[in-house]
């Protein structure tokens, strides 16, 4: 009897981020939901990118840097498809969007002060989490367009 384990569906992280967005209700827990949601959205996009590169037989270890940077920076190096300008544009969009998502994830995971210092916390928290979710979905869509 063979016990094959199915691969984890990293898009579940994006669904979790969306559930955090839907659960924002103006309580003290909202900041934790926003921080967790930003992080989960980033990881959904990062892991989909890693799987995309793996299935494309790309060795990201030659790029240098951390595992995250290896994945992100690979999309910056586009000279392997010089004849396909549309594909190059999509790779650059993946790079830029992942880089922005990572910057937001680092703030969410490590910044000790409140992410938002405005009078309308509810709306701003909703906006910042919504932005991360949309960016993660953009990365996933761009990867699907490249295939």
mmCIF file of C-alpha atoms in Angstrom:
data_model
loop_
_atom_site.group_PDB
_atom_site.id
_atom_site.type_symbol
_atom_site.label_atom_id
_atom_site.label_comp_id
_atom_site.label_asym_id
_atom_site.label_seq_id
_atom_site.Cartn_x
_atom_site.Cartn_y
_atom_site.Cartn_z
ATOM 1 C CA UNK A 1 0.000 0.000 0.000
ATOM 2 C CA UNK A 2 1.450 3.331 -1.065
ATOM 3 C CA UNK A 3 0.795 6.429 0.970
ATOM 4 C CA UNK A 4 1.279 9.379 -1.365
ATOM 5 C CA UNK A 5 1.018 12.700 0.304
ATOM 6 C CA UNK A 6 -0.567 15.431 -1.774
ATOM 7 C CA UNK A 7 1.266 18.708 -2.187
ATOM 8 C CA UNK A 8 0.087 21.559 -0.007
ATOM 9 C CA UNK A 9 -2.096 24.084 -1.829
ATOM 10 C CA UNK A 10 -0.347 27.381 -1.065
ATOM 11 C CA UNK A 11 -3.344 29.277 -2.432
ATOM 12 C CA UNK A 12 -4.987 28.329 0.855
ATOM 13 C CA UNK A 13 -2.828 31.048 2.405
ATOM 14 C CA UNK A 14 -4.480 33.563 0.099
ATOM 15 C CA UNK A 15 -7.923 32.330 1.143
ATOM 16 C CA UNK A 16 -6.856 32.694 4.776
ATOM 17 C CA UNK A 17 -5.738 36.292 4.126
ATOM 18 C CA UNK A 18 -9.127 36.969 2.551
ATOM 19 C CA UNK A 19 -10.876 35.536 5.604
ATOM 20 C CA UNK A 20 -8.841 37.882 7.824
ATOM 21 C CA UNK A 21 -9.967 40.778 5.623
ATOM 22 C CA UNK A 22 -13.599 39.708 5.945
ATOM 23 C CA UNK A 23 -13.215 39.347 9.732
ATOM 24 C CA UNK A 24 -12.004 42.916 10.354
ATOM 25 C CA UNK A 25 -14.472 44.418 12.795
ATOM 26 C CA UNK A 26 -12.825 47.379 14.500
ATOM 27 C CA UNK A 27 -11.384 45.468 17.463
ATOM 28 C CA UNK A 28 -7.874 45.329 18.868
ATOM 29 C CA UNK A 29 -7.359 41.988 17.093
ATOM 30 C CA UNK A 30 -7.606 43.699 13.695
ATOM 31 C CA UNK A 31 -3.934 44.649 13.580
ATOM 32 C CA UNK A 32 -2.946 41.009 14.153
ATOM 33 C CA UNK A 33 -5.346 39.910 11.401
ATOM 34 C CA UNK A 34 -3.892 42.477 9.000
ATOM 35 C CA UNK A 35 -0.301 41.481 9.825
ATOM 36 C CA UNK A 36 -1.067 37.769 9.447
ATOM 37 C CA UNK A 37 -3.038 38.383 6.262
ATOM 38 C CA UNK A 38 -0.217 40.368 4.651
ATOM 39 C CA UNK A 39 2.228 37.609 5.541
ATOM 40 C CA UNK A 40 -0.032 34.825 4.238
ATOM 41 C CA UNK A 41 -0.702 36.703 0.973
ATOM 42 C CA UNK A 42 3.042 37.115 0.437
ATOM 43 C CA UNK A 43 3.733 33.437 1.095
ATOM 44 C CA UNK A 44 0.966 32.340 -1.275
ATOM 45 C CA UNK A 45 2.582 34.367 -4.068
ATOM 46 C CA UNK A 46 6.136 33.340 -3.148
ATOM 47 C CA UNK A 47 5.362 29.626 -3.057
ATOM 48 C CA UNK A 48 3.406 29.734 -6.304
ATOM 49 C CA UNK A 49 6.448 31.462 -7.827
ATOM 50 C CA UNK A 50 8.781 28.818 -6.394
ATOM 51 C CA UNK A 51 6.626 26.015 -7.800
ATOM 52 C CA UNK A 52 6.456 27.802 -11.170
ATOM 53 C CA UNK A 53 10.263 28.004 -11.311
ATOM 54 C CA UNK A 54 10.665 24.416 -10.131
ATOM 55 C CA UNK A 55 8.315 23.093 -12.808
ATOM 56 C CA UNK A 56 10.228 25.222 -15.347
ATOM 57 C CA UNK A 57 13.432 23.430 -14.234
ATOM 58 C CA UNK A 58 15.007 26.628 -12.915
ATOM 59 C CA UNK A 59 17.780 26.398 -10.329
ATOM 60 C CA UNK A 60 17.308 29.558 -8.274
ATOM 61 C CA UNK A 61 20.345 28.815 -6.105
ATOM 62 C CA UNK A 62 22.605 30.368 -8.750
ATOM 63 C CA UNK A 63 21.003 33.801 -8.246
ATOM 64 C CA UNK A 64 22.411 34.326 -4.750
ATOM 65 C CA UNK A 65 20.874 35.659 -1.558
ATOM 66 C CA UNK A 66 18.272 34.083 0.684
ATOM 67 C CA UNK A 67 15.766 31.572 -0.648
ATOM 68 C CA UNK A 68 13.176 34.339 -0.881
ATOM 69 C CA UNK A 69 15.592 36.631 -2.699
ATOM 70 C CA UNK A 70 16.652 33.806 -5.026
ATOM 71 C CA UNK A 71 13.074 33.322 -6.142
ATOM 72 C CA UNK A 72 12.266 37.020 -6.424
ATOM 73 C CA UNK A 73 15.523 37.981 -8.137
ATOM 74 C CA UNK A 74 15.214 35.235 -10.711
ATOM 75 C CA UNK A 75 12.262 37.065 -12.222
ATOM 76 C CA UNK A 76 14.446 40.163 -12.551
ATOM 77 C CA UNK A 77 16.896 38.309 -14.781
ATOM 78 C CA UNK A 78 14.992 38.067 -18.024
ATOM 79 C CA UNK A 79 17.654 37.752 -20.668
ATOM 80 C CA UNK A 80 16.732 34.105 -21.252
ATOM 81 C CA UNK A 81 13.664 35.126 -23.297
ATOM 82 C CA UNK A 82 14.930 38.002 -25.478
ATOM 83 C CA UNK A 83 12.514 37.251 -28.316
ATOM 84 C CA UNK A 84 9.365 37.459 -26.237
ATOM 85 C CA UNK A 85 8.766 41.012 -24.999
ATOM 86 C CA UNK A 86 5.373 40.150 -23.494
ATOM 87 C CA UNK A 87 6.884 37.356 -21.425
ATOM 88 C CA UNK A 88 9.692 39.658 -20.298
ATOM 89 C CA UNK A 89 7.127 42.260 -19.172
ATOM 90 C CA UNK A 90 5.271 39.612 -17.187
ATOM 91 C CA UNK A 91 8.471 38.412 -15.503
ATOM 92 C CA UNK A 92 9.265 42.001 -14.524
ATOM 93 C CA UNK A 93 5.752 42.448 -13.143
ATOM 94 C CA UNK A 94 6.197 39.296 -11.053
ATOM 95 C CA UNK A 95 9.545 40.606 -9.782
ATOM 96 C CA UNK A 96 8.238 44.070 -8.881
ATOM 97 C CA UNK A 97 5.061 42.789 -7.257
ATOM 98 C CA UNK A 98 6.863 40.104 -5.231
ATOM 99 C CA UNK A 99 9.451 42.653 -4.107
ATOM 100 C CA UNK A 100 6.687 45.011 -2.914
ATOM 101 C CA UNK A 101 4.844 42.182 -1.188
ATOM 102 C CA UNK A 102 8.039 41.116 0.594
ATOM 103 C CA UNK A 103 8.662 44.664 1.833
ATOM 104 C CA UNK A 104 5.114 44.822 3.237
ATOM 105 C CA UNK A 105 5.487 41.352 4.776
ATOM 106 C CA UNK A 106 8.697 42.380 6.541
ATOM 107 C CA UNK A 107 6.939 45.433 8.005
ATOM 108 C CA UNK A 108 3.996 43.284 9.081
ATOM 109 C CA UNK A 109 6.179 40.600 10.664
ATOM 110 C CA UNK A 110 8.828 42.759 12.330
ATOM 111 C CA UNK A 111 7.661 46.354 12.852
ATOM 112 C CA UNK A 112 6.868 46.861 16.548
ATOM 113 C CA UNK A 113 4.845 50.036 16.175
ATOM 114 C CA UNK A 114 1.356 50.068 14.722
ATOM 115 C CA UNK A 115 1.297 49.656 10.952
ATOM 116 C CA UNK A 116 -1.195 52.468 10.653
ATOM 117 C CA UNK A 117 -1.342 55.770 12.504
ATOM 118 C CA UNK A 118 -4.434 57.519 11.202
ATOM 119 C CA UNK A 119 -7.822 58.398 12.578
ATOM 120 C CA UNK A 120 -9.666 55.949 10.297
ATOM 121 C CA UNK A 121 -7.932 52.752 11.348
ATOM 122 C CA UNK A 122 -10.674 50.428 10.108
ATOM 123 C CA UNK A 123 -10.636 51.697 6.538
ATOM 124 C CA UNK A 124 -6.847 51.913 6.358
ATOM 125 C CA UNK A 125 -6.338 48.417 7.748
ATOM 126 C CA UNK A 126 -8.850 47.087 5.266
ATOM 127 C CA UNK A 127 -7.040 48.895 2.421
ATOM 128 C CA UNK A 128 -3.554 47.690 3.328
ATOM 129 C CA UNK A 129 -4.629 44.053 3.620
ATOM 130 C CA UNK A 130 -6.749 44.268 0.478
ATOM 131 C CA UNK A 131 -3.724 45.649 -1.418
ATOM 132 C CA UNK A 132 -1.558 42.698 -0.359
ATOM 133 C CA UNK A 133 -4.228 40.186 -1.341
ATOM 134 C CA UNK A 134 -4.646 41.826 -4.749
ATOM 135 C CA UNK A 135 -0.885 41.888 -5.326
ATOM 136 C CA UNK A 136 -0.577 38.198 -4.446
ATOM 137 C CA UNK A 137 -3.402 37.387 -6.845
ATOM 138 C CA UNK A 138 -1.664 39.463 -9.541
ATOM 139 C CA UNK A 139 1.500 37.388 -9.166
ATOM 140 C CA UNK A 140 -0.488 34.172 -9.485
ATOM 141 C CA UNK A 141 -2.263 35.539 -12.569
ATOM 142 C CA UNK A 142 1.000 36.706 -14.176
ATOM 143 C CA UNK A 143 2.521 33.252 -13.676
ATOM 144 C CA UNK A 144 -0.510 31.637 -15.319
ATOM 145 C CA UNK A 145 -0.120 33.997 -18.292
ATOM 146 C CA UNK A 146 3.567 33.092 -18.719
ATOM 147 C CA UNK A 147 2.935 29.336 -18.955
#
